[in-house]
Tab-separated table of C-alpha atoms in Angstrom:
chain	number	residue	atom	x	y	z
A	1	MET	CA	-37.298	35.072	2.277
A	2	THR	CA	-37.382	34.803	6.093
A	3	ASP	CA	-35.130	32.632	8.234
A	4	ASN	CA	-36.661	29.465	9.624
A	5	PRO	CA	-35.302	28.826	13.170
A	6	ALA	CA	-36.760	25.308	13.226
A	7	ALA	CA	-35.009	24.417	9.966
A	8	HIS	CA	-31.707	25.811	11.235
A	9	HIS	CA	-32.067	23.835	14.461
A	10	ALA	CA	-32.831	20.625	12.560
A	11	ALA	CA	-29.835	21.159	10.259
A	12	ASN	CA	-27.496	21.779	13.189
A	13	HIS	CA	-28.846	18.738	15.010
A	14	ALA	CA	-28.282	16.557	11.918
A	15	ALA	CA	-24.741	17.887	11.477
A	16	ASN	CA	-23.907	17.240	15.133
A	17	HIS	CA	-25.375	13.737	14.923
A	18	ALA	CA	-23.319	12.996	11.792
A	19	ALA	CA	-20.153	14.243	13.531
A	20	VAL	CA	-20.824	11.987	16.544
A	21	ASP	CA	-21.396	9.008	14.214
A	22	ALA	CA	-18.153	9.765	12.346
A	23	ASP	CA	-16.210	9.990	15.611
A	24	ALA	CA	-17.663	6.679	16.815
A	25	LEU	CA	-16.810	4.977	13.523
A	26	ALA	CA	-13.292	6.418	13.636
A	27	ALA	CA	-12.858	5.047	17.169
A	28	ARG	CA	-13.954	1.581	15.989
A	29	PHE	CA	-11.617	1.848	12.988
A	30	ALA	CA	-8.698	2.702	15.297
A	31	GLN	CA	-9.558	-0.230	17.585
A	32	MET	CA	-9.623	-2.706	14.682
A	33	PHE	CA	-6.432	-1.236	13.179
A	34	ALA	CA	-4.601	-1.626	16.504
A	35	ALA	CA	-5.856	-5.212	16.889
A	36	LEU	CA	-4.584	-6.104	13.398
A	37	ALA	CA	-1.190	-4.498	14.086
A	38	GLN	CA	-0.808	-6.292	17.428
A	39	ASN	CA	-1.695	-9.613	15.815
A	40	ILE	CA	0.936	-9.157	13.094
A	41	GLU	CA	3.478	-8.101	15.731
A	42	ARG	CA	3.208	-11.566	17.251
A	43	VAL	CA	5.273	-12.678	14.245
A	44	ILE	CA	7.025	-9.472	13.093
A	45	ARG	CA	8.711	-8.204	16.265
A	46	GLY	CA	10.011	-4.696	16.831
A	47	LYS	CA	8.708	-3.317	13.538
A	48	ARG	CA	5.482	-1.563	14.521
A	49	GLU	CA	6.074	1.368	12.157
A	50	LYS	CA	6.516	-0.985	9.156
A	51	VAL	CA	3.462	-3.018	10.184
A	52	ASP	CA	1.384	0.158	10.408
A	53	LEU	CA	2.555	1.254	6.942
A	54	ALA	CA	1.616	-2.136	5.471
A	55	LEU	CA	-1.869	-1.882	7.017
A	56	VAL	CA	-2.265	1.691	5.753
A	57	CYS	CA	-1.347	0.402	2.303
A	58	LEU	CA	-3.920	-2.408	2.469
A	59	LEU	CA	-6.720	-0.132	3.706
A	60	SER	CA	-5.842	2.467	1.048
A	61	GLU	CA	-6.283	-0.273	-1.592
A	62	GLY	CA	-2.672	0.257	-2.591
A	63	HIS	CA	0.340	-1.926	-3.291
A	64	LEU	CA	3.554	-2.224	-1.298
A	65	LEU	CA	7.162	-2.546	-2.485
A	66	VAL	CA	9.513	-3.888	0.204
A	67	GLU	CA	13.148	-3.337	-0.731
A	68	ASP	CA	15.572	-5.054	1.603
A	69	VAL	CA	18.133	-7.808	2.046
A	70	PRO	CA	17.016	-11.455	2.413
A	71	GLY	CA	15.915	-12.780	5.782
A	72	VAL	CA	14.411	-9.671	7.397
A	73	GLY	CA	10.768	-10.776	7.202
A	74	LYS	CA	9.427	-9.406	3.901
A	75	THR	CA	7.428	-12.531	3.001
A	76	THR	CA	6.534	-13.146	6.649
A	77	LEU	CA	4.947	-9.699	6.809
A	78	ALA	CA	2.755	-10.514	3.819
A	79	ARG	CA	1.711	-13.892	5.230
A	80	ALA	CA	0.951	-12.442	8.667
A	81	LEU	CA	-1.117	-9.679	7.078
A	82	SER	CA	-3.189	-12.122	5.026
A	83	ALA	CA	-3.695	-14.436	8.007
A	84	SER	CA	-4.841	-11.531	10.183
A	85	VAL	CA	-7.559	-10.427	7.754
A	86	GLU	CA	-8.754	-13.929	6.848
A	87	ALA	CA	-7.730	-13.393	3.234
A	88	GLN	CA	-6.482	-15.682	0.508
A	89	TRP	CA	-2.812	-15.212	-0.268
A	90	ALA	CA	-0.510	-16.412	-3.049
A	91	ARG	CA	3.224	-16.247	-3.612
A	92	ILE	CA	4.874	-15.851	-7.007
A	93	GLN	CA	8.622	-16.446	-7.195
A	94	PHE	CA	9.903	-14.230	-10.014
A	95	THR	CA	12.663	-15.769	-12.157
A	96	PRO	CA	13.992	-14.878	-15.634
A	97	ASP	CA	12.031	-17.753	-17.220
A	98	LEU	CA	8.680	-16.866	-15.583
A	99	LEU	CA	5.996	-16.148	-18.205
A	100	PRO	CA	3.104	-13.640	-17.983
A	101	SER	CA	0.623	-16.537	-18.237
A	102	ASP	CA	2.233	-18.079	-15.131
A	103	ILE	CA	0.900	-15.038	-13.266
A	104	THR	CA	-2.418	-14.240	-14.935
A	105	GLY	CA	-3.589	-17.697	-16.028
A	106	VAL	CA	-4.390	-19.286	-19.385
A	107	SER	CA	-7.353	-20.329	-21.510
A	108	ILE	CA	-7.417	-24.084	-22.131
A	109	PHE	CA	-9.659	-25.817	-24.678
A	110	ASN	CA	-12.270	-28.069	-23.063
A	111	GLN	CA	-13.159	-30.808	-25.525
A	112	ALA	CA	-16.287	-31.818	-23.602
A	113	GLN	CA	-17.655	-28.251	-23.730
A	114	ASN	CA	-16.110	-27.529	-27.145
A	115	ALA	CA	-14.970	-24.159	-25.784
A	116	PHE	CA	-12.029	-22.462	-24.121
A	117	GLU	CA	-12.038	-22.246	-20.317
A	118	PHE	CA	-10.036	-19.713	-18.355
A	119	HIS	CA	-7.828	-21.184	-15.625
A	120	SER	CA	-6.871	-18.383	-13.252
A	121	GLY	CA	-3.296	-17.844	-12.124
A	122	PRO	CA	-1.949	-16.962	-8.673
A	123	ILE	CA	-2.708	-13.270	-9.177
A	124	PHE	CA	-6.341	-14.066	-8.297
A	125	ALA	CA	-5.858	-13.792	-4.531
A	126	ASN	CA	-6.434	-11.062	-1.957
A	127	LEU	CA	-2.748	-10.653	-1.097
A	128	VAL	CA	-0.162	-11.557	-3.706
A	129	VAL	CA	3.525	-11.745	-2.780
A	130	ALA	CA	5.669	-10.990	-5.839
A	131	ASP	CA	8.968	-12.288	-4.476
A	132	GLU	CA	12.132	-10.791	-6.015
A	133	ILE	CA	10.065	-9.007	-8.637
A	134	ASN	CA	13.142	-7.513	-10.293
A	135	ARG	CA	14.338	-11.013	-11.304
A	136	GLY	CA	11.432	-11.334	-13.737
A	137	SER	CA	11.839	-10.139	-17.322
A	138	PRO	CA	10.264	-6.789	-18.324
A	139	LYS	CA	7.613	-8.711	-20.291
A	140	THR	CA	6.640	-10.665	-17.181
A	141	GLN	CA	6.751	-7.596	-14.930
A	142	SER	CA	4.334	-5.855	-17.309
A	143	ALA	CA	1.753	-8.588	-16.633
A	144	LEU	CA	1.109	-6.806	-13.319
A	145	LEU	CA	0.525	-3.344	-14.783
A	146	GLU	CA	-3.175	-3.766	-15.604
A	147	VAL	CA	-4.184	-5.688	-12.484
A	148	MET	CA	-2.383	-3.300	-10.114
A	149	GLU	CA	-4.208	-0.295	-11.551
A	150	GLU	CA	-7.588	-1.640	-12.682
A	151	ARG	CA	-8.062	-4.698	-10.434
A	152	ARG	CA	-8.720	-6.955	-13.411
A	153	VAL	CA	-6.855	-9.212	-15.836
A	154	THR	CA	-7.611	-9.258	-19.554
A	155	VAL	CA	-6.890	-12.563	-21.289
A	156	GLU	CA	-7.791	-13.019	-24.969
A	157	GLY	CA	-10.091	-10.003	-24.854
A	158	ALA	CA	-12.051	-11.126	-21.786
A	159	ALA	CA	-11.744	-9.165	-18.522
A	160	HIS	CA	-11.543	-11.135	-15.265
A	161	PRO	CA	-11.838	-9.111	-12.018
A	162	VAL	CA	-9.637	-10.056	-9.064
A	163	PRO	CA	-11.136	-10.422	-5.557
A	164	ARG	CA	-11.357	-7.464	-3.178
A	165	PRO	CA	-9.482	-6.434	-1.163
A	166	PHE	CA	-6.537	-6.866	-3.512
A	167	MET	CA	-2.932	-6.007	-2.719
A	168	VAL	CA	0.414	-6.825	-4.299
A	169	ILE	CA	3.368	-6.958	-1.897
A	170	ALA	CA	6.503	-7.071	-4.032
A	171	THR	CA	9.991	-7.650	-2.677
A	172	GLN	CA	13.387	-6.965	-4.156
A	173	ASN	CA	16.960	-7.261	-2.929
A	174	PRO	CA	18.895	-4.002	-3.461
A	175	VAL	CA	22.311	-5.648	-2.955
A	176	ASP	CA	22.519	-8.553	-5.416
A	177	MET	CA	21.747	-6.905	-8.778
A	178	ASP	CA	23.235	-9.569	-11.118
A	179	GLY	CA	20.630	-10.952	-13.504
A	180	THR	CA	17.944	-8.476	-12.468
A	181	TYR	CA	15.722	-6.090	-14.410
A	182	PRO	CA	15.088	-2.795	-12.573
A	183	LEU	CA	11.416	-1.865	-12.376
A	184	PRO	CA	10.500	0.875	-14.884
A	185	GLU	CA	9.010	4.158	-13.696
A	186	ALA	CA	5.498	3.142	-14.809
A	187	GLN	CA	5.658	0.060	-12.576
A	188	LEU	CA	7.151	1.889	-9.588
A	189	ASP	CA	4.422	4.519	-9.832
A	190	ARG	CA	1.778	1.842	-9.288
A	191	PHE	CA	3.109	1.031	-5.829
A	192	LEU	CA	1.462	3.188	-3.188
A	193	MET	CA	4.511	2.872	-0.915
A	194	ARG	CA	8.062	1.620	-0.836
A	195	ILE	CA	9.514	0.639	2.541
A	196	SER	CA	12.563	-1.091	3.937
A	197	MET	CA	12.110	-3.564	6.796
A	198	GLY	CA	15.581	-3.092	8.277
A	199	TYR	CA	17.271	-5.382	10.776
A	200	PRO	CA	15.544	-5.978	14.137
A	201	ASP	CA	17.056	-4.432	17.247
A	202	HIS	CA	18.945	-6.639	19.705
A	203	GLN	CA	16.023	-7.417	22.033
A	204	ALA	CA	13.651	-8.182	19.135
A	205	GLU	CA	16.161	-10.573	17.568
A	206	VAL	CA	16.694	-12.331	20.926
A	207	ALA	CA	12.899	-12.700	21.237
A	208	VAL	CA	12.782	-14.260	17.764
A	209	LEU	CA	15.428	-16.824	18.742
A	210	ALA	CA	13.737	-17.633	22.053
A	211	GLY	CA	10.231	-17.923	20.622
A	212	MET	CA	8.388	-20.412	18.478
A	213	PRO	CA	9.650	-20.916	14.888
A	214	THR	CA	8.116	-18.365	12.529
A	215	GLY	CA	6.406	-20.977	10.338
A	216	GLN	CA	4.542	-22.478	13.287
A	217	MET	CA	3.543	-19.039	14.573
A	218	LEU	CA	2.126	-18.110	11.175
A	219	ASP	CA	0.107	-21.340	11.043
A	220	ARG	CA	-1.386	-20.555	14.470
A	221	LEU	CA	-1.990	-16.854	13.846
A	222	PRO	CA	-5.737	-16.248	14.343
A	223	PRO	CA	-7.714	-13.987	11.996
A	224	VAL	CA	-8.707	-10.694	13.619
A	225	ALA	CA	-10.937	-9.304	10.855
A	226	GLY	CA	-12.937	-10.737	7.989
A	227	ARG	CA	-12.895	-9.491	4.417
A	228	GLU	CA	-16.193	-7.682	5.062
A	229	ASP	CA	-14.627	-5.829	8.005
A	230	VAL	CA	-11.716	-4.743	5.814
A	231	ALA	CA	-14.134	-3.613	3.096
A	232	ARG	CA	-16.029	-1.474	5.630
A	233	MET	CA	-12.785	0.052	6.900
A	234	ILE	CA	-11.717	0.885	3.346
A	235	GLU	CA	-15.099	2.486	2.665
A	236	PHE	CA	-15.032	4.564	5.863
A	237	ALA	CA	-11.487	5.837	5.291
A	238	SER	CA	-12.275	6.821	1.703
A	239	ARG	CA	-15.047	9.159	2.953
A	240	LEU	CA	-13.035	10.810	5.728
A	241	HIS	CA	-13.398	14.601	5.884
A	242	VAL	CA	-10.605	16.642	4.285
A	243	ALA	CA	-10.532	20.418	4.733
A	244	GLY	CA	-9.847	22.605	1.717
A	245	PRO	CA	-6.407	23.805	2.909
A	246	LEU	CA	-5.224	20.194	3.152
A	247	TYR	CA	-6.129	19.442	-0.479
A	248	ASP	CA	-4.057	22.487	-1.368
A	249	TYR	CA	-1.201	21.336	0.878
A	250	VAL	CA	-1.015	17.867	-0.707
A	251	VAL	CA	-0.890	19.359	-4.201
A	252	ARG	CA	1.765	21.906	-3.175
A	253	VAL	CA	3.985	19.213	-1.664
A	254	VAL	CA	3.769	16.978	-4.738
A	255	ALA	CA	4.084	19.864	-7.212
A	256	ALA	CA	7.212	21.138	-5.430
A	257	THR	CA	9.046	17.931	-6.398
A	258	ARG	CA	8.582	18.801	-10.083
A	259	GLU	CA	10.598	21.975	-9.640
A	260	HIS	CA	13.349	20.667	-7.357
A	261	PRO	CA	16.842	21.148	-8.873
A	262	ASP	CA	18.038	17.705	-7.710
A	263	LEU	CA	15.371	15.857	-9.724
A	264	ARG	CA	14.954	15.098	-13.398
A	265	LEU	CA	11.502	13.612	-12.800
A	266	GLY	CA	9.083	14.771	-10.106
A	267	ALA	CA	5.931	13.110	-8.811
A	268	SER	CA	2.783	12.849	-10.933
A	269	PRO	CA	-0.843	13.548	-9.908
A	270	ARG	CA	-1.088	9.837	-9.089
A	271	ALA	CA	1.239	10.587	-6.166
A	272	SER	CA	-1.170	13.284	-4.916
A	273	LEU	CA	-4.068	10.823	-4.989
A	274	ALA	CA	-1.996	8.123	-3.278
A	275	LEU	CA	-0.805	10.478	-0.533
A	276	LEU	CA	-4.360	11.638	0.194
A	277	ARG	CA	-5.722	8.064	0.322
A	278	ALA	CA	-2.976	6.946	2.683
A	279	ALA	CA	-3.324	10.044	4.890
A	280	ARG	CA	-7.048	9.353	5.290
A	281	VAL	CA	-6.307	5.842	6.568
A	282	ARG	CA	-3.642	7.128	8.963
A	283	ALA	CA	-6.101	9.675	10.372
A	284	ALA	CA	-8.755	6.989	10.906
A	285	ALA	CA	-6.154	4.702	12.514
A	286	ALA	CA	-5.501	7.506	15.009
A	287	GLY	CA	-9.227	7.593	15.845
A	288	ARG	CA	-9.921	10.858	14.008
A	289	SER	CA	-12.683	11.579	11.507
A	290	PHE	CA	-10.625	14.316	9.818
A	291	LEU	CA	-7.113	14.870	8.454
A	292	VAL	CA	-4.349	17.008	9.944
A	293	PRO	CA	-1.098	18.083	8.221
A	294	GLU	CA	0.902	15.552	10.276
A	295	ASP	CA	-0.918	12.717	8.454
A	296	VAL	CA	0.463	14.007	5.159
A	297	LYS	CA	3.963	14.647	6.507
A	298	ALA	CA	4.281	11.213	8.109
A	299	LEU	CA	3.513	9.395	4.846
A	300	ALA	CA	5.151	11.711	2.295
A	301	VAL	CA	8.495	9.850	2.121
A	302	PRO	CA	7.189	6.244	1.725
A	303	VAL	CA	4.499	7.396	-0.745
A	304	ILE	CA	6.472	9.864	-2.888
A	305	ALA	CA	10.224	9.098	-2.719
A	306	HIS	CA	10.221	6.016	-4.985
A	307	ARG	CA	8.424	7.939	-7.749
A	308	LEU	CA	11.253	10.463	-8.101
A	309	ILE	CA	14.319	10.250	-10.359
A	310	VAL	CA	17.374	12.032	-8.965
A	311	THR	CA	19.763	13.749	-11.377
A	312	PRO	CA	23.160	12.032	-11.857
A	313	GLU	CA	24.925	15.025	-10.276
A	314	ALA	CA	22.746	14.868	-7.149
A	315	GLU	CA	23.175	11.096	-6.995
A	316	LEU	CA	26.949	11.531	-6.948
A	317	ARG	CA	26.516	13.829	-3.953
A	318	GLY	CA	24.617	11.046	-2.170
A	319	ARG	CA	21.181	12.637	-2.513
A	320	THR	CA	18.109	10.392	-2.565
A	321	GLY	CA	14.416	10.792	-3.279
A	322	ALA	CA	13.742	10.725	0.466
A	323	ASP	CA	16.134	13.662	0.958
A	324	VAL	CA	14.236	15.652	-1.668
A	325	VAL	CA	10.861	14.907	-0.062
A	326	ASN	CA	12.194	16.080	3.307
A	327	ASP	CA	13.459	19.266	1.622
A	328	VAL	CA	10.009	19.878	0.168
A	329	LEU	CA	8.260	19.294	3.502
A	330	ALA	CA	10.570	21.853	5.114
A	331	GLN	CA	9.912	24.420	2.372
A	332	VAL	CA	6.140	24.161	1.785
A	333	PRO	CA	4.180	26.117	4.427
A	334	THR	CA	2.037	23.956	6.694
A	335	PRO	CA	-1.671	24.946	6.765
A	336	GLN	CA	-3.082	26.078	10.088
A	337	ALA	CA	-6.335	24.797	11.631
A	338	ALA	CA	-6.764	22.490	8.648
A	339	ALA	CA	-9.127	20.148	10.456
A	340	VAL	CA	-11.882	22.702	10.845
């Protein structure tokens, strides 16, 4: 069989054209990502890194757990995010007497139709704020398990899909633990990331005091992107090129947690999938159509640390899941020229 120069030329031309298209789409993705972040920063000041992580979570079709003290902007972040993407948002205040049906909805008998009708609960929104999620009972917390993984709610045998994009932003206060129910491992594993907002720096807090009240700013926050724009961004990021060595690197990083002496439970394959999805979005947000190892390293702690269970001995020494992830990143060799 002889070589066909014309066929080779056509194939190379098509590959080059596809690369140019991917680069142009990545540039547009980065532009939209930056516009969304800047819009949210009009309300959440001095927290660009946290804003970026929340956007990465949304565009990875993941869920976010924000663990911090009251008053640092956890709910405001969720509201600003939903306002920026022209999405429907709902807030659920978790309390010990909250029932699963208060979240998912109920079927009510319609006498005129002589049939049961499903009345959807607040979970049927694009962005759902689960405020103080650890104050809900385990039975109520479990009402989120199916919808967070499968994007649907099953009531009396009937499946009801939730709108897309769909994201749960849950908050919990790590200080006041009286009357709370810690999230089980299965629930924690369904959150793509866990972050802490932290207190604003001095200048950011002064700007908050000098500016318009947060509620008014949220009401006036203009949408930057529609739901269709977000859907296109999600689709583009999910198809971003990943070189073979980077697949191997992600698996090595996650697998290394299962053998770490300070852990009694390492990360599961779900963590590998989550880290890859988030790294793809971070690469696109940087205007690249391919991944580099730094994308994985930058997101490893917020994506993996909350899935790990530290041994009691290591906990007494002050070790955390984040410490273990940093150990692993220092130990696992970084691939070279992974973007090729």
